[in-house]
PDB file of C-alpha atoms and ligand atoms in Angstrom:
ATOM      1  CA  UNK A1382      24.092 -53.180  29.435  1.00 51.00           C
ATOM      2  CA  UNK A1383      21.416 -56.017  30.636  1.00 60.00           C
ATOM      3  CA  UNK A1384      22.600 -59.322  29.660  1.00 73.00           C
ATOM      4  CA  UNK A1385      20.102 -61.558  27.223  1.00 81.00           C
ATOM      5  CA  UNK A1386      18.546 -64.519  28.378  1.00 84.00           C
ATOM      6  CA  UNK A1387      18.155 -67.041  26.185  1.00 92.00           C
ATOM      7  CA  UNK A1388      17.272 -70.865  25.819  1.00 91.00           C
ATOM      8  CA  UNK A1389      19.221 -73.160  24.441  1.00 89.00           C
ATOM      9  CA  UNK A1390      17.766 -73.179  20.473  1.00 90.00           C
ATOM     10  CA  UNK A1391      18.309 -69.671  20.391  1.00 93.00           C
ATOM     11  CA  UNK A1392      21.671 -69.778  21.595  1.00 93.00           C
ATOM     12  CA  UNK A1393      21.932 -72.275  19.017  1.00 90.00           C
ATOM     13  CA  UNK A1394      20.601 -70.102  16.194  1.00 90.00           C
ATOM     14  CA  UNK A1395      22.449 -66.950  17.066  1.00 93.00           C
ATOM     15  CA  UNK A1396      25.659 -68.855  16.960  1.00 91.00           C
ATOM     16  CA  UNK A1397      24.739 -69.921  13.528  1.00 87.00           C
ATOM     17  CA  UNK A1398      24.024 -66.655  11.822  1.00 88.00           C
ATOM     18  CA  UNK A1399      26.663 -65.090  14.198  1.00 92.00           C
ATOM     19  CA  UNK A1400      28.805 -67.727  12.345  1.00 87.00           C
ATOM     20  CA  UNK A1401      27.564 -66.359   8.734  1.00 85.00           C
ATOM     21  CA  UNK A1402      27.093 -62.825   9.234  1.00 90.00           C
ATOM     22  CA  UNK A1403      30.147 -61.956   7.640  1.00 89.00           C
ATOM     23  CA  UNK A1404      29.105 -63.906   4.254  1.00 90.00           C
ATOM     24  CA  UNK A1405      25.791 -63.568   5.056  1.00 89.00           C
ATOM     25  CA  UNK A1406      24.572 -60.347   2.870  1.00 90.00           C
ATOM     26  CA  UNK A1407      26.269 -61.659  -0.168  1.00 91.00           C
ATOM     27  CA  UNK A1408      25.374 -65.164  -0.631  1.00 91.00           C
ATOM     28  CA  UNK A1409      21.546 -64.640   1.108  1.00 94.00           C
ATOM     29  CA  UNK A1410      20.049 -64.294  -2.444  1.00 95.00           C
ATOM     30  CA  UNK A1411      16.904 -66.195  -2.116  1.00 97.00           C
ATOM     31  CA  UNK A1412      16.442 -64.182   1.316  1.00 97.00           C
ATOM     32  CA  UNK A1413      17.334 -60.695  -0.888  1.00 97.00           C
ATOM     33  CA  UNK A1414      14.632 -61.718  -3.343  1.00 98.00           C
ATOM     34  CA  UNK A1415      12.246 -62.360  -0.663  1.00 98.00           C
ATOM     35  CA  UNK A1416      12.620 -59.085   0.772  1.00 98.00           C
ATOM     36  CA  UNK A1417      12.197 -57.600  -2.469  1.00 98.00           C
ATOM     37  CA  UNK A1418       8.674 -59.137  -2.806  1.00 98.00           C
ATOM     38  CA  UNK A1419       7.807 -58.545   0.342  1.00 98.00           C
ATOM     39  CA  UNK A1420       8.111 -54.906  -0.244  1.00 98.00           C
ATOM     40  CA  UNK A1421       6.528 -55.006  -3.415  1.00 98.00           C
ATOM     41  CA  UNK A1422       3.750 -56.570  -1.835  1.00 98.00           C
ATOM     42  CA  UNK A1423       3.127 -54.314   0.675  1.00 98.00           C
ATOM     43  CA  UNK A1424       3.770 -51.454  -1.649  1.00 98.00           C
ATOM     44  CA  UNK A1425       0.537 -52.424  -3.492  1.00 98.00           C
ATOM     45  CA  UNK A1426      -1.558 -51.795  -0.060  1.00 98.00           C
ATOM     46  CA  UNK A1427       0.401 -48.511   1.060  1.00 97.00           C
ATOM     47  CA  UNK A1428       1.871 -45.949  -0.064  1.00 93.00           C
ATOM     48  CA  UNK A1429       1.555 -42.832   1.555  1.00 96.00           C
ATOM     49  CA  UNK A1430       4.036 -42.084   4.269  1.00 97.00           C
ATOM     50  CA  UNK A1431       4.969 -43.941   7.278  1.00 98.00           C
ATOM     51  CA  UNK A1432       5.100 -42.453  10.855  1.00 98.00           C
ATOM     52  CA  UNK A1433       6.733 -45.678  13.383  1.00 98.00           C
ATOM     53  CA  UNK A1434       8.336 -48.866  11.901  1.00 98.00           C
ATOM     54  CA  UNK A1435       9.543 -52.297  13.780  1.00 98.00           C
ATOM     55  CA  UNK A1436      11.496 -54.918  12.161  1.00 98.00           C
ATOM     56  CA  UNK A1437      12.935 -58.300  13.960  1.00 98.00           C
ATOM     57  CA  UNK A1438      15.112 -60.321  12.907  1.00 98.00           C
ATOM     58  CA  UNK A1439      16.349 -57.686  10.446  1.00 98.00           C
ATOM     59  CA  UNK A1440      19.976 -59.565  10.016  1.00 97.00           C
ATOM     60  CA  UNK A1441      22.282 -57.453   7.346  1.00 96.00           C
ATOM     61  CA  UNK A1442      19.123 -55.467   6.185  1.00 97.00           C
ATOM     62  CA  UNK A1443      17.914 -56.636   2.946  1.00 97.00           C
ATOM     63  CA  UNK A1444      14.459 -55.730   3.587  1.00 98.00           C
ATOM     64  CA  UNK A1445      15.228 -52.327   5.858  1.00 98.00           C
ATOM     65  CA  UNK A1446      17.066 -51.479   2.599  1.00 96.00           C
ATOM     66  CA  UNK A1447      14.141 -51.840   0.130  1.00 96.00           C
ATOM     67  CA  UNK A1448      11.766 -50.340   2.780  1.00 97.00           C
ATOM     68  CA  UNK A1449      13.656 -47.156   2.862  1.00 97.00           C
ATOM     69  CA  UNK A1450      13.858 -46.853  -0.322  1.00 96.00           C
ATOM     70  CA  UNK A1451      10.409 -47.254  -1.435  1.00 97.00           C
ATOM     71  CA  UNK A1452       8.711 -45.756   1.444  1.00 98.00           C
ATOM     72  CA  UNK A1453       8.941 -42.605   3.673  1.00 98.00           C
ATOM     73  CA  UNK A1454       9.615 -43.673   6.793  1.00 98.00           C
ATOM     74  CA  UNK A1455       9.846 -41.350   9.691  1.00 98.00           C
ATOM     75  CA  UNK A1456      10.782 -43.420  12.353  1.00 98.00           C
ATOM     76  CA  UNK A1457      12.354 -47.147  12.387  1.00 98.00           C
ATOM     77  CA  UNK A1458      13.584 -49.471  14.596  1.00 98.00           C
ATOM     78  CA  UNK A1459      15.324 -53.036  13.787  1.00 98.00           C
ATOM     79  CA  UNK A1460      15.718 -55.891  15.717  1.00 98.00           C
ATOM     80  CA  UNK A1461      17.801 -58.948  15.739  1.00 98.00           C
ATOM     81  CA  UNK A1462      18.499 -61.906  18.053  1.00 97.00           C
ATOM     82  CA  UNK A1463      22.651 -61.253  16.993  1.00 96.00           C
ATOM     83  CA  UNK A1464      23.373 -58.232  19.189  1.00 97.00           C
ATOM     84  CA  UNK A1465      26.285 -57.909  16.006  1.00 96.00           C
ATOM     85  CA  UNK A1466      23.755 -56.365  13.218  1.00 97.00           C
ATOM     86  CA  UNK A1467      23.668 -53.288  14.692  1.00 97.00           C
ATOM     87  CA  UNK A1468      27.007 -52.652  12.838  1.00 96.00           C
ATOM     88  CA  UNK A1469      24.891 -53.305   9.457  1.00 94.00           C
ATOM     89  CA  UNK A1470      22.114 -51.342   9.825  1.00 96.00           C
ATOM     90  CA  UNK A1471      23.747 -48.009  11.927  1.00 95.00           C
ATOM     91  CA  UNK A1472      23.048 -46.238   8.828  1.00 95.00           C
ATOM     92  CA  UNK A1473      19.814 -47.073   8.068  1.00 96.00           C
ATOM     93  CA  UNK A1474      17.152 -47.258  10.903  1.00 98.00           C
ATOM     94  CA  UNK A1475      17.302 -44.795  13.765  1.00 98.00           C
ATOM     95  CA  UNK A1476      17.469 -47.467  16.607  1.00 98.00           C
ATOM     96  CA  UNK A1477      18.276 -50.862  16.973  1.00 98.00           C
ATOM     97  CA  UNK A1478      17.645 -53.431  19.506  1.00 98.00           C
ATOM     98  CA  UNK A1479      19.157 -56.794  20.044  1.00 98.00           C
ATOM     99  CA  UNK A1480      17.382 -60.265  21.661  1.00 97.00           C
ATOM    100  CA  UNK A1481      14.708 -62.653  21.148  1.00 97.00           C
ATOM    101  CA  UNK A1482      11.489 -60.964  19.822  1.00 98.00           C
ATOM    102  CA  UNK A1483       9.332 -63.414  21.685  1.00 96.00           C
ATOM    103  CA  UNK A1484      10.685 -61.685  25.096  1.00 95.00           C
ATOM    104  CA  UNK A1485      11.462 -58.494  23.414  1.00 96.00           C
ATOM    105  CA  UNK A1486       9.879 -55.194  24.648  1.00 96.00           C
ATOM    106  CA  UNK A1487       8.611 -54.183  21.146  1.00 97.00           C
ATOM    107  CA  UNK A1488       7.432 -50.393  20.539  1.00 97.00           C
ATOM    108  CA  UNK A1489       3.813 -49.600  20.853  1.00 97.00           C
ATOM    109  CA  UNK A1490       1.740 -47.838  18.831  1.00 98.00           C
ATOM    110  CA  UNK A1491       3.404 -48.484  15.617  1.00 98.00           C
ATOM    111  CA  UNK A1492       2.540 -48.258  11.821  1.00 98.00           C
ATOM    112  CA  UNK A1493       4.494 -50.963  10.023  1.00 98.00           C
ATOM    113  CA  UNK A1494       5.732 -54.382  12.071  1.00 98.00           C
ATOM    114  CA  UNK A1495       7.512 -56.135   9.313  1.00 98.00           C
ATOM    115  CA  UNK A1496       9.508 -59.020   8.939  1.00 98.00           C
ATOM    116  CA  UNK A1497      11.721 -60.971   5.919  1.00 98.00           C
ATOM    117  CA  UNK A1498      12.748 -64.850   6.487  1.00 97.00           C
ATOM    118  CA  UNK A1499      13.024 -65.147  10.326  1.00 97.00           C
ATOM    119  CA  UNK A1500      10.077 -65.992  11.320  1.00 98.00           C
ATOM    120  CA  UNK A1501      10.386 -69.509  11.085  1.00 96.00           C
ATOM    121  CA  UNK A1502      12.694 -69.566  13.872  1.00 95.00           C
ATOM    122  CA  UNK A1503       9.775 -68.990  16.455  1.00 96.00           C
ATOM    123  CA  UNK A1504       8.125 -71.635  17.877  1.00 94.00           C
ATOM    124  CA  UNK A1505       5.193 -70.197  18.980  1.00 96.00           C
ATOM    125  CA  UNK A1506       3.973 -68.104  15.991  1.00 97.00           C
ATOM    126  CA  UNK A1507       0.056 -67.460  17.404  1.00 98.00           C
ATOM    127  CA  UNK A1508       1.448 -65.908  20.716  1.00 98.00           C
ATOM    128  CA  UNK A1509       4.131 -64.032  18.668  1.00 98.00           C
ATOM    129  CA  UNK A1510       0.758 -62.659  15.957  1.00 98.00           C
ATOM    130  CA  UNK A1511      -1.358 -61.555  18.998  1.00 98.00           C
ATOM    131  CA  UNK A1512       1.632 -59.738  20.684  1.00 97.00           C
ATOM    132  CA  UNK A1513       2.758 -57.888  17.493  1.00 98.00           C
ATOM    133  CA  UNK A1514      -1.047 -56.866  16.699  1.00 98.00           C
ATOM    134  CA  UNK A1515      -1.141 -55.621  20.160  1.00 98.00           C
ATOM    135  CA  UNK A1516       1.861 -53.051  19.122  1.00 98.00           C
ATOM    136  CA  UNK A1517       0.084 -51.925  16.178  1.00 98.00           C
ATOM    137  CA  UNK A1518      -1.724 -48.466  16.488  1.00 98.00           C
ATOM    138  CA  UNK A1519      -5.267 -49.093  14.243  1.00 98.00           C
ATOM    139  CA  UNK A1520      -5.054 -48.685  10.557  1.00 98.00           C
ATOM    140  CA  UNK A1521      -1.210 -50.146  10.875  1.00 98.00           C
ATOM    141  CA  UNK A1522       0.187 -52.913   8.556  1.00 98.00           C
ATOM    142  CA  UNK A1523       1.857 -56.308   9.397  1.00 98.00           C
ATOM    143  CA  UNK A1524       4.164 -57.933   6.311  1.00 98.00           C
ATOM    144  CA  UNK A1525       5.896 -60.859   6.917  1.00 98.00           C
ATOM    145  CA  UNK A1526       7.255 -63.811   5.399  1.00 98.00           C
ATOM    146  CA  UNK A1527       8.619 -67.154   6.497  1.00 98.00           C
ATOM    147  CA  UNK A1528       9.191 -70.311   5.082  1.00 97.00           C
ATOM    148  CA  UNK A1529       6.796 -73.405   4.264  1.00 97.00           C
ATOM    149  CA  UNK A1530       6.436 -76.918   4.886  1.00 96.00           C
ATOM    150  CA  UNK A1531       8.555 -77.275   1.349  1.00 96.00           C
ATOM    151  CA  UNK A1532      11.340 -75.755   2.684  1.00 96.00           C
ATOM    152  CA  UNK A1533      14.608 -77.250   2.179  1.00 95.00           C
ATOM    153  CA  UNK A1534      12.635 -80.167   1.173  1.00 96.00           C
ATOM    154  CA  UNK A1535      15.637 -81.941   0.010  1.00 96.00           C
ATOM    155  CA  UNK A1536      17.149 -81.753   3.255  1.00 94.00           C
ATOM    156  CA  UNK A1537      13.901 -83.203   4.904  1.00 93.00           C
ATOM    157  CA  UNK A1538      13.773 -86.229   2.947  1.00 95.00           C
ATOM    158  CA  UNK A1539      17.244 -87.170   3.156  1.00 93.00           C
ATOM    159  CA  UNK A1540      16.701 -86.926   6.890  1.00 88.00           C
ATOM    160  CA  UNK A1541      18.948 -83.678   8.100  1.00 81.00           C
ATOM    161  CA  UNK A1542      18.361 -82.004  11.194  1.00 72.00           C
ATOM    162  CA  UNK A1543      18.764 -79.019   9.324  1.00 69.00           C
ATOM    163  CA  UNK A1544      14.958 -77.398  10.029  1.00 79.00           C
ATOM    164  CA  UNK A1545      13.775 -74.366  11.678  1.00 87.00           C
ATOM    165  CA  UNK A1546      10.811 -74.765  14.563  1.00 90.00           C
ATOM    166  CA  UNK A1547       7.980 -73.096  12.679  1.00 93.00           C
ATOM    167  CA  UNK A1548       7.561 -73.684   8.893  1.00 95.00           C
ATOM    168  CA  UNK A1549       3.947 -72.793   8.105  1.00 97.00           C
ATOM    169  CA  UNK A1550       2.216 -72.844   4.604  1.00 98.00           C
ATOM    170  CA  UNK A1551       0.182 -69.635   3.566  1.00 98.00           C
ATOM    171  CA  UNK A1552      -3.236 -71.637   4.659  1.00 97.00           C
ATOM    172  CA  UNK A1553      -2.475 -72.023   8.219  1.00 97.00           C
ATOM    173  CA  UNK A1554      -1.653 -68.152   9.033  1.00 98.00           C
ATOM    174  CA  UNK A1555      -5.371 -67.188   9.059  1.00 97.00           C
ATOM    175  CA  UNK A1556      -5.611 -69.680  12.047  1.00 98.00           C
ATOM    176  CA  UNK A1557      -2.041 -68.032  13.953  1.00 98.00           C
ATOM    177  CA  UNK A1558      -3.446 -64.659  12.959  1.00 98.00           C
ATOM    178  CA  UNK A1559      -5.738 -62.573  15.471  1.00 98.00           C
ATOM    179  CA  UNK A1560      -8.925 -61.690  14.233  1.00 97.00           C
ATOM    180  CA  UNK A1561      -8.309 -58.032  14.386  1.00 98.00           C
ATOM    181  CA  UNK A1562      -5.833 -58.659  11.453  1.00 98.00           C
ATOM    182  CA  UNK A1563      -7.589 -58.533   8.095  1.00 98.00           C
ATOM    183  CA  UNK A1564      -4.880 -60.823   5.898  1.00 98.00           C
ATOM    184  CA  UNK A1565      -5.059 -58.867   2.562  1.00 98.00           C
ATOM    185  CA  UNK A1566      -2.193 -60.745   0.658  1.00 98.00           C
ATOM    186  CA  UNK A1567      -1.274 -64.144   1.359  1.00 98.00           C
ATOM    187  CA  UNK A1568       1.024 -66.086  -1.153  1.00 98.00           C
ATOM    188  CA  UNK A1569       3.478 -68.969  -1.520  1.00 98.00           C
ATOM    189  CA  UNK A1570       5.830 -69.837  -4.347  1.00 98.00           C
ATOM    190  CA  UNK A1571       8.894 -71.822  -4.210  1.00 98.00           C
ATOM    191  CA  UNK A1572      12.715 -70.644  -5.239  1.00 98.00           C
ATOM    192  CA  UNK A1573      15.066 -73.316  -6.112  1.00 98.00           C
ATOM    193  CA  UNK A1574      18.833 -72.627  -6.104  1.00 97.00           C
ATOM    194  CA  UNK A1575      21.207 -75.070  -8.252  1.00 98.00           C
ATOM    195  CA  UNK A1576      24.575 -76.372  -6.969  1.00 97.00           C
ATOM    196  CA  UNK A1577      27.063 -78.046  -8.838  1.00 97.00           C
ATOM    197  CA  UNK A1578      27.552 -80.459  -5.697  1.00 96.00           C
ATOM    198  CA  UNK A1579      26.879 -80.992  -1.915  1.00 94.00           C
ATOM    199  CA  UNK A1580      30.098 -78.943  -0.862  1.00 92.00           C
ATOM    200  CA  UNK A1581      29.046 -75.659  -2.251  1.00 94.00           C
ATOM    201  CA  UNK A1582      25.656 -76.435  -1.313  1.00 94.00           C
ATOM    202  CA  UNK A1583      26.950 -77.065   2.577  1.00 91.00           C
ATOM    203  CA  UNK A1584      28.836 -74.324   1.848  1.00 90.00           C
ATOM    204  CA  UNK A1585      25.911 -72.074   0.842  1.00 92.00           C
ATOM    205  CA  UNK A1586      24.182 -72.691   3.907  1.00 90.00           C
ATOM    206  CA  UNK A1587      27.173 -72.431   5.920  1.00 87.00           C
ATOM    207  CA  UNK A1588      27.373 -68.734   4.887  1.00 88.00           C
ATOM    208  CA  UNK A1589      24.137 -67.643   5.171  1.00 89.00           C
ATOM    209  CA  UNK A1590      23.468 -69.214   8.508  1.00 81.00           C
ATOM    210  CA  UNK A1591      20.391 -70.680   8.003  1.00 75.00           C
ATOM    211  CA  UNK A1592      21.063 -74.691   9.626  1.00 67.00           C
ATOM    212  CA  UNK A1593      20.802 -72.958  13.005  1.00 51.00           C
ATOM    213  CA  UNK A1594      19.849 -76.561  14.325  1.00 50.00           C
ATOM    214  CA  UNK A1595      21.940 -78.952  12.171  1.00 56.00           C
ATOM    215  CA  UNK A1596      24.364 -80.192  14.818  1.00 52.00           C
ATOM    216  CA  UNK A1597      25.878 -82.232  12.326  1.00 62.00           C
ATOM    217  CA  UNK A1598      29.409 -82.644  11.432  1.00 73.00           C
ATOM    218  CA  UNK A1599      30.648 -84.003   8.362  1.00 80.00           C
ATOM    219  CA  UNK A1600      33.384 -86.201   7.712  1.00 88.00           C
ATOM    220  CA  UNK A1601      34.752 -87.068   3.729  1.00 90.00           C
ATOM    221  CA  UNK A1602      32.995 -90.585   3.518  1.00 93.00           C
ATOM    222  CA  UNK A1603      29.730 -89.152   5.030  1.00 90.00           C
ATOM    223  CA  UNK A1604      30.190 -86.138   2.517  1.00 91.00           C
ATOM    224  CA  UNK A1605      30.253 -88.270  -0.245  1.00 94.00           C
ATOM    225  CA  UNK A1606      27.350 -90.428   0.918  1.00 94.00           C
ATOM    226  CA  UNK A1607      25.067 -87.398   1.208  1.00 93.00           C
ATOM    227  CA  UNK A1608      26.152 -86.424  -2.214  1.00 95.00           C
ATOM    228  CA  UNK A1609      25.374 -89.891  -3.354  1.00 97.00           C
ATOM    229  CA  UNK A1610      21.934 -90.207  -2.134  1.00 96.00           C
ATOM    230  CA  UNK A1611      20.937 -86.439  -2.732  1.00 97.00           C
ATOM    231  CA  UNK A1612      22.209 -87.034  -6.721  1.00 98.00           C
ATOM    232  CA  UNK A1613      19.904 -90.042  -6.612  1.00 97.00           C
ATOM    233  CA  UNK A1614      16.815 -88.571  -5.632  1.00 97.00           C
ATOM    234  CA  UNK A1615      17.084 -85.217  -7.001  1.00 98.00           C
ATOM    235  CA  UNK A1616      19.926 -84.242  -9.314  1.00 98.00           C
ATOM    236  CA  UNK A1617      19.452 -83.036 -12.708  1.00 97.00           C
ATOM    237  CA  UNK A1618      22.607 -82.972 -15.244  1.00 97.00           C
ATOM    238  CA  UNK A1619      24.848 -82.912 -12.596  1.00 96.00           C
ATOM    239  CA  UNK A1620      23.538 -80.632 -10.438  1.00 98.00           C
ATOM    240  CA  UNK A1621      21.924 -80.320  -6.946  1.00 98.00           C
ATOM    241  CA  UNK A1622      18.735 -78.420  -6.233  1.00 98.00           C
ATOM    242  CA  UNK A1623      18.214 -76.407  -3.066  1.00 97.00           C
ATOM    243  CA  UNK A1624      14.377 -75.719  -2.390  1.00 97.00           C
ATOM    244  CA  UNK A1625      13.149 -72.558  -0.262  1.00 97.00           C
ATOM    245  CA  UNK A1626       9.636 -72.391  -0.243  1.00 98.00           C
ATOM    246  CA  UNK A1627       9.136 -68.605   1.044  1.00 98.00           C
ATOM    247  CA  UNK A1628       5.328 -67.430   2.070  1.00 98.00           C
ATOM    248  CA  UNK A1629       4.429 -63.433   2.089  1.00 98.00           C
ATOM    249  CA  UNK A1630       1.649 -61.996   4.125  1.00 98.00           C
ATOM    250  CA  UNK A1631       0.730 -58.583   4.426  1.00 98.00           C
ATOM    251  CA  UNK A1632      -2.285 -57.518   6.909  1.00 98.00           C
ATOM    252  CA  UNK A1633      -4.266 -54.758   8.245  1.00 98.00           C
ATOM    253  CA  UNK A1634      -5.018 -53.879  12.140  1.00 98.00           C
ATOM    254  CA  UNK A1635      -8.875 -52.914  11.774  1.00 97.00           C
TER     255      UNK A1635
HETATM  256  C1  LIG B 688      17.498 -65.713   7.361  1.00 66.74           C
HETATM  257  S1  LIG B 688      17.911 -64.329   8.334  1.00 66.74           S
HETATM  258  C2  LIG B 688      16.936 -63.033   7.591  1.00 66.74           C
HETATM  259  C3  LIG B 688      17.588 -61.694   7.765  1.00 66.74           C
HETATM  260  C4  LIG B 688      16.909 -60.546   7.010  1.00 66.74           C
HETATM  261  N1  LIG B 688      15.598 -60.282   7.534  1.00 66.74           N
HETATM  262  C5  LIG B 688      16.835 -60.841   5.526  1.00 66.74           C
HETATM  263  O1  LIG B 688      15.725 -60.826   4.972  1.00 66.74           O
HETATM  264  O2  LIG B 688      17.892 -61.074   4.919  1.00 66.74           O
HETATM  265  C6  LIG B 688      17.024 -64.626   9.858  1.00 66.74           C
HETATM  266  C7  LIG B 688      17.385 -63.640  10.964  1.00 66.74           C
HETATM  267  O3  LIG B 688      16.495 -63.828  12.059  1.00 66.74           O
HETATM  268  C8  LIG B 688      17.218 -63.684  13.246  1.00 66.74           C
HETATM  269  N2  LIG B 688      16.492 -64.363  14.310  1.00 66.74           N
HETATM  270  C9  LIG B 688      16.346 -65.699  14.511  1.00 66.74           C
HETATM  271  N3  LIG B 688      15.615 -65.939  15.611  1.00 66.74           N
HETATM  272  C10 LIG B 688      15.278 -64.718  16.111  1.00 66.74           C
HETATM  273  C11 LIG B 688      14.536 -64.298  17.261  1.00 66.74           C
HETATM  274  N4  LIG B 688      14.010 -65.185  18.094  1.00 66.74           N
HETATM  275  N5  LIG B 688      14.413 -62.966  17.489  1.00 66.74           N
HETATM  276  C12 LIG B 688      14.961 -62.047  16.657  1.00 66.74           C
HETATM  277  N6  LIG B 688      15.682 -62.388  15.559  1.00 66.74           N
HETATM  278  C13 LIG B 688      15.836 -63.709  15.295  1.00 66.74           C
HETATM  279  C14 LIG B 688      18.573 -64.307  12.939  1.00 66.74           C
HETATM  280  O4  LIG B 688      19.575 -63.889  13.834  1.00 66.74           O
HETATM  281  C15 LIG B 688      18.804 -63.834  11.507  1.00 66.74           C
HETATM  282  O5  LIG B 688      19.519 -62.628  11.441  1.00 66.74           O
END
């Protein structure tokens, strides 16, 4: 098998939801409702059958699940930087390839690209647009959603390290987005999880991998100073809010 080459933030980020793919599928319920609406979304545009579908980062499958439910799909393949999905989704897409999508060599002439909470981990989102509209045969769909500038937006102002490379509100897709990409559903709307304190909040992230780049490590009296200052600012009867601040696009290749 050909080894993977990767740089050192990806390394980083695949060790992280390596770390929380066992937990991952359970405790990912923002990410599950994403999906959901994702589907949904695109569901609205299409819904006769599909002939060739992509998906990266596909993780434990939340979206592959909905897709194959609510559409007929003759062909899929997944994708996901963790070479360790493939366990989860051997039952439900028909071939599955592991690495970095920006290097990956993606299908051509395909239907459906899609895409639920992942791709905020990639830098470069314009090159990544133009490449995945190059894949798609005319007629095919892009849906995709990432996170905003909001997102953990407690974390941000209490100064963690916590953030992914490429957060990116709905208005600035249209300029990442080739022109040969009509955007025909573009929407943003926040999802805030409650935690009765910052353990099971740590915790929560923790187990669904998502502080790929948080390198930091947390002793009892910083533990309790996080807690402190994250109360201050933005607890409500006791409890802690978590912000995600998901964005769904769907688009057409003319
Ligand atoms: C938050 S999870 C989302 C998983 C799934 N799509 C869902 O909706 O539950 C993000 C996924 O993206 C994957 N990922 C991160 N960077 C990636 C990259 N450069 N190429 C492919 N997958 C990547 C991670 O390994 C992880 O499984």
């Amino acid at each position: 098998m050909k080894s993977i080459v990767l740089d050192p933030d990806q390394r980083r980020v695949r060790q992280s939801f390596r770390r929380g793919l066992a937990s991952y599928h359970d405790h990912a319920a923002a990410q599950a409702q994403i999906a959901r609406g994702l589907v949904t979304a695109l569901r609205a545009h299409v819904s006769g059958p599909i002939d060739r579908a992509f998906e990266f980062g596909c993780g434990t499958g939340h979206l592959t699940e909905h897709l194959r439910k609510r559409f007929d799909i003759t062909w899929m393949m997944a994708n996901d930087l963790v070479p360790e999905c493939r366990d989860a989704m051997k039952d439900t897409v028909d071939a599955f390839v592991a690495g970095p999508i920006e290097t990956l060599s993606i299908p051509t002439n395909l239907n459906l690209i899609c895409s639920a909470s992942a791709v905020q981990w990639i830098p470069d989102q314009a090159q990544l647009m133009q490449r995945l509209s190059d894949h798609l045969s005319p007629g095919g769909w892009l849906a995709l959603s990432g996170f905003g500038s909001g997102q953990f937006r407690e974390l941000q102002a209490l100064g963690s390290s916590a953030a992914a490379p490429g957060y990116c509100d709905a208005e600035d897709w249209s300029a990442k987005t080739p022109d040969v990409l009509d955007i025909l559903h573009l929407k943003q709307d926040p999802i805030v999880m409650w935690f009765d304190g910052a353990l099971p909040l740590l915790r929560h992230l923790r187990k669904t991998g998502v502080n790929g780049q948080s390198s930091a490590r947390w002793s009892r009296s910083k533990l309790v100073d996080f807690e402190r200052r994250y109360a201050g600012q933005f607890g409500q009867k006791g409890k802690l809010p978590l912000t995600y601040d998901p964005v769904w696009m769907i688009a057409q290749k003319r």
